[in-house]
PDB file of C-alpha atoms in Angstrom:
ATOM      1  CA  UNK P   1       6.228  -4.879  26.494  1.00 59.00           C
ATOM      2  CA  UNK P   2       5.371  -2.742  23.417  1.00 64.00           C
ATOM      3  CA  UNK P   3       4.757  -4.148  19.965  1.00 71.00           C
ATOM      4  CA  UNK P   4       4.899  -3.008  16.726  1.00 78.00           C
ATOM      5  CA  UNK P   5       2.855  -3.408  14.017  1.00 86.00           C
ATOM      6  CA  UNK P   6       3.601  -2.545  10.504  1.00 92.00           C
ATOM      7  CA  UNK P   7       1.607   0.507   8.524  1.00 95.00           C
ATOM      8  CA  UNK P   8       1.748   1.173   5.007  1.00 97.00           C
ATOM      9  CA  UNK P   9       0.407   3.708   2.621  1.00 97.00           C
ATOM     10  CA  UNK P  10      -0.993   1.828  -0.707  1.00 98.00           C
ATOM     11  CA  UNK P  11      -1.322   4.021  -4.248  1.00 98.00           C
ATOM     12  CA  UNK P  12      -3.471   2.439  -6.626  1.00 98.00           C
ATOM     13  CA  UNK P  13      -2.938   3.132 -10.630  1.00 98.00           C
ATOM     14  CA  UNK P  14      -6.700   4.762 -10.885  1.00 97.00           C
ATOM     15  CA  UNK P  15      -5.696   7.853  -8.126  1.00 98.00           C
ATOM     16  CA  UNK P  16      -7.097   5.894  -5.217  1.00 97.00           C
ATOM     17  CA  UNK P  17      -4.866   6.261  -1.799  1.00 98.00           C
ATOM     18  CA  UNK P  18      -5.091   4.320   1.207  1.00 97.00           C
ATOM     19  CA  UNK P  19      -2.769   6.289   4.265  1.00 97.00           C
ATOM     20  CA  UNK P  20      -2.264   4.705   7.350  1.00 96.00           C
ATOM     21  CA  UNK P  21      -3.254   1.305   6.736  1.00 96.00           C
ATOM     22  CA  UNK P  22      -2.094  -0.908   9.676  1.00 95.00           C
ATOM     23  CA  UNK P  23      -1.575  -4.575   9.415  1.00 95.00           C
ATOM     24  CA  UNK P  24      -2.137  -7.342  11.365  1.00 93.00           C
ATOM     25  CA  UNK P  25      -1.219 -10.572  12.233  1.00 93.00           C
ATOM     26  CA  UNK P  26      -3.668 -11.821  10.038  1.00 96.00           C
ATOM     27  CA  UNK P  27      -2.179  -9.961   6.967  1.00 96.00           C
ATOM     28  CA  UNK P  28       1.138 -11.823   8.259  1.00 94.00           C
ATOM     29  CA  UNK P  29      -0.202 -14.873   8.439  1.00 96.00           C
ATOM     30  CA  UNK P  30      -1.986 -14.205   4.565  1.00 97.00           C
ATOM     31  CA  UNK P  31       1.373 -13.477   3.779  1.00 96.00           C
ATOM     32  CA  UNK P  32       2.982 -16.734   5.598  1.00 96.00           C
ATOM     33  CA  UNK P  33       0.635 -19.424   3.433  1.00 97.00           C
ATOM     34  CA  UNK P  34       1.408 -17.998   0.115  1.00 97.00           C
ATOM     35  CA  UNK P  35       4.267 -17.940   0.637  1.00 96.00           C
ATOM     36  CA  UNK P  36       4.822 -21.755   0.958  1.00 96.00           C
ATOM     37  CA  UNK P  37       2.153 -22.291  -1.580  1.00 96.00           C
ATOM     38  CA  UNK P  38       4.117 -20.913  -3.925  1.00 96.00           C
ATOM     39  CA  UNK P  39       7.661 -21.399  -2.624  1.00 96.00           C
ATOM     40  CA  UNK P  40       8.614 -17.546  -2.400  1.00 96.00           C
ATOM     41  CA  UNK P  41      11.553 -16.424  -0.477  1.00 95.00           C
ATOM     42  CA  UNK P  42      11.683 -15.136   2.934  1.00 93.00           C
ATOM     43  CA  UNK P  43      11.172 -11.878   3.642  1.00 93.00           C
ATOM     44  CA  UNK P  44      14.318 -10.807   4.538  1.00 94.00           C
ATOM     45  CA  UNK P  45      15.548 -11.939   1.242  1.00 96.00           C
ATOM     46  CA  UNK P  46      12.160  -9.955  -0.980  1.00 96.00           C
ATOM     47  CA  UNK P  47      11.065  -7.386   1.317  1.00 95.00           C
ATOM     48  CA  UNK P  48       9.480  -5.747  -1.664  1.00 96.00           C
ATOM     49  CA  UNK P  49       7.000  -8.802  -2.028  1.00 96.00           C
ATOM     50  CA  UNK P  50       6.367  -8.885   1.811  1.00 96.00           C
ATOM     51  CA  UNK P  51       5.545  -4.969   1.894  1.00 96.00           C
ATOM     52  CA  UNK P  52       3.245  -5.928  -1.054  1.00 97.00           C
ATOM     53  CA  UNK P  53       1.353  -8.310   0.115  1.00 97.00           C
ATOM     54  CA  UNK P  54       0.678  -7.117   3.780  1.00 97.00           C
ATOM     55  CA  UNK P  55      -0.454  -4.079   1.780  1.00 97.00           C
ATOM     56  CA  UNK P  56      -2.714  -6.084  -0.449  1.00 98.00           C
ATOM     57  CA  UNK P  57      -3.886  -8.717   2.622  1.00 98.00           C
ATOM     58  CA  UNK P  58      -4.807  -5.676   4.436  1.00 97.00           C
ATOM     59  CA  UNK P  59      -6.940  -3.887   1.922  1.00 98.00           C
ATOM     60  CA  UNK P  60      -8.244  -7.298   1.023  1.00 98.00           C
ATOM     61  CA  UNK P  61      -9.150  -7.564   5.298  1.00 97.00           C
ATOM     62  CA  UNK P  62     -10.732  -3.940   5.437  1.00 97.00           C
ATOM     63  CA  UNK P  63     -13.014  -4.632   2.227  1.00 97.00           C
ATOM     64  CA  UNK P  64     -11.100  -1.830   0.584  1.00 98.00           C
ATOM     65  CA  UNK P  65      -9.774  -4.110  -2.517  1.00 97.00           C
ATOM     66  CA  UNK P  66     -12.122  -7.060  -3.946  1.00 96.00           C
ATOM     67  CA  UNK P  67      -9.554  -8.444  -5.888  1.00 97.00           C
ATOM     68  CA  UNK P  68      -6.250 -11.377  -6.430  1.00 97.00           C
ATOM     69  CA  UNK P  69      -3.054 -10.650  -5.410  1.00 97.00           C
ATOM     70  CA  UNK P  70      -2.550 -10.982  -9.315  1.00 97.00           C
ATOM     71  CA  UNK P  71      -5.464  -7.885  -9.841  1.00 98.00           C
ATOM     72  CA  UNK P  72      -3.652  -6.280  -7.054  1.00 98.00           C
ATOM     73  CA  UNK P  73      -0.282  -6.143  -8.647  1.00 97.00           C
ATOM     74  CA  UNK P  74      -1.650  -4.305 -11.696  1.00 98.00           C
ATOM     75  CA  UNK P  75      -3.791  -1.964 -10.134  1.00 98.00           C
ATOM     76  CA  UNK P  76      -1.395  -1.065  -7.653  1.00 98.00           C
ATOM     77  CA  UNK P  77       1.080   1.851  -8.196  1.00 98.00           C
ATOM     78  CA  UNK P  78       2.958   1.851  -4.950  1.00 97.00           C
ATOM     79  CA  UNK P  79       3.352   0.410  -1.616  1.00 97.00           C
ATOM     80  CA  UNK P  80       5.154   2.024   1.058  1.00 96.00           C
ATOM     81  CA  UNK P  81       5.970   1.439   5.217  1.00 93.00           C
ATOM     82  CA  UNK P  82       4.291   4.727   6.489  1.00 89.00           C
ATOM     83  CA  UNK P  83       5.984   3.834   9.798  1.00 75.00           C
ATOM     84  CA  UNK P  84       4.826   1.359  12.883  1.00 73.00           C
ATOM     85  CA  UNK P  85       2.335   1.323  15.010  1.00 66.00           C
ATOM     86  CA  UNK P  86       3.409   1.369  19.087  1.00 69.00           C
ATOM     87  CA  UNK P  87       0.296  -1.266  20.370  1.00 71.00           C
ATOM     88  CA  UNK P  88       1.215  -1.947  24.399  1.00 68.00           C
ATOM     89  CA  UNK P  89      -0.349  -5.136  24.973  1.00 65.00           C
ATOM     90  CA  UNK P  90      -0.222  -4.450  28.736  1.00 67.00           C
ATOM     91  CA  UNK P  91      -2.182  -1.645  29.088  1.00 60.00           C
ATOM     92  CA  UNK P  92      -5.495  -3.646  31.373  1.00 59.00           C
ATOM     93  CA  UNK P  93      -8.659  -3.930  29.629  1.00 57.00           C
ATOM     94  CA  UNK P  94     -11.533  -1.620  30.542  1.00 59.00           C
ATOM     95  CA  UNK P  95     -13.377  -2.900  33.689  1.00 56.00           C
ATOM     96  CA  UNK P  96     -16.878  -2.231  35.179  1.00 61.00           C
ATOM     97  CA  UNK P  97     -15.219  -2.588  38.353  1.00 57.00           C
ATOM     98  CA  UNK P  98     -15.228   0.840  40.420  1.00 50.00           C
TER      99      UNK P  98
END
């Protein structure tokens, strides 16, 4: 079974770009806490915040943004799906075993 996982491309306002930046369930996760901290809707319903803020959880994961979500939202000029990621979880982990 294959499984997808989400990639985005991330403009900032000061010319910096970030292609390719995959997310994780970690981002997800980010995203799944703040969200009932501060009582946002699903993301079915704001997709727009969702994209955001697996864009901005990521960055903030990879040490490629220091800042809030707040500082993140101003600096930012555009997020954008770049596509998904095929992972196949079943492919067997390298073995010493000849």
């Amino acid at each position: 079974m294959a499984v997808s996982r989400i990639v985005v491309d991330i403009a900032m306002l000061d010319g910096t770009e970030h292609h390719g930046i995959e997310t994780t369930v970690a981002d997800q996760m980010a995203y799944a806490r703040t969200r009932r901290t501060h009582n946002w809707d699903t993301p079915q319903d704001d997709p727009l915040t969702f994209l955001n803020f697996l864009g901005y959880a990521a960055l903030r994961r990879l040490g490629l943004f220091p800042g809030s979500w707040d500082e993140f939202v101003t600096a930012a000029a555009a997020v954008s799906e770049a596509g998904q990621h095929v992972v196949d979880p079943t492919n067997p982990a390298p073995s010493n075993d000849s």
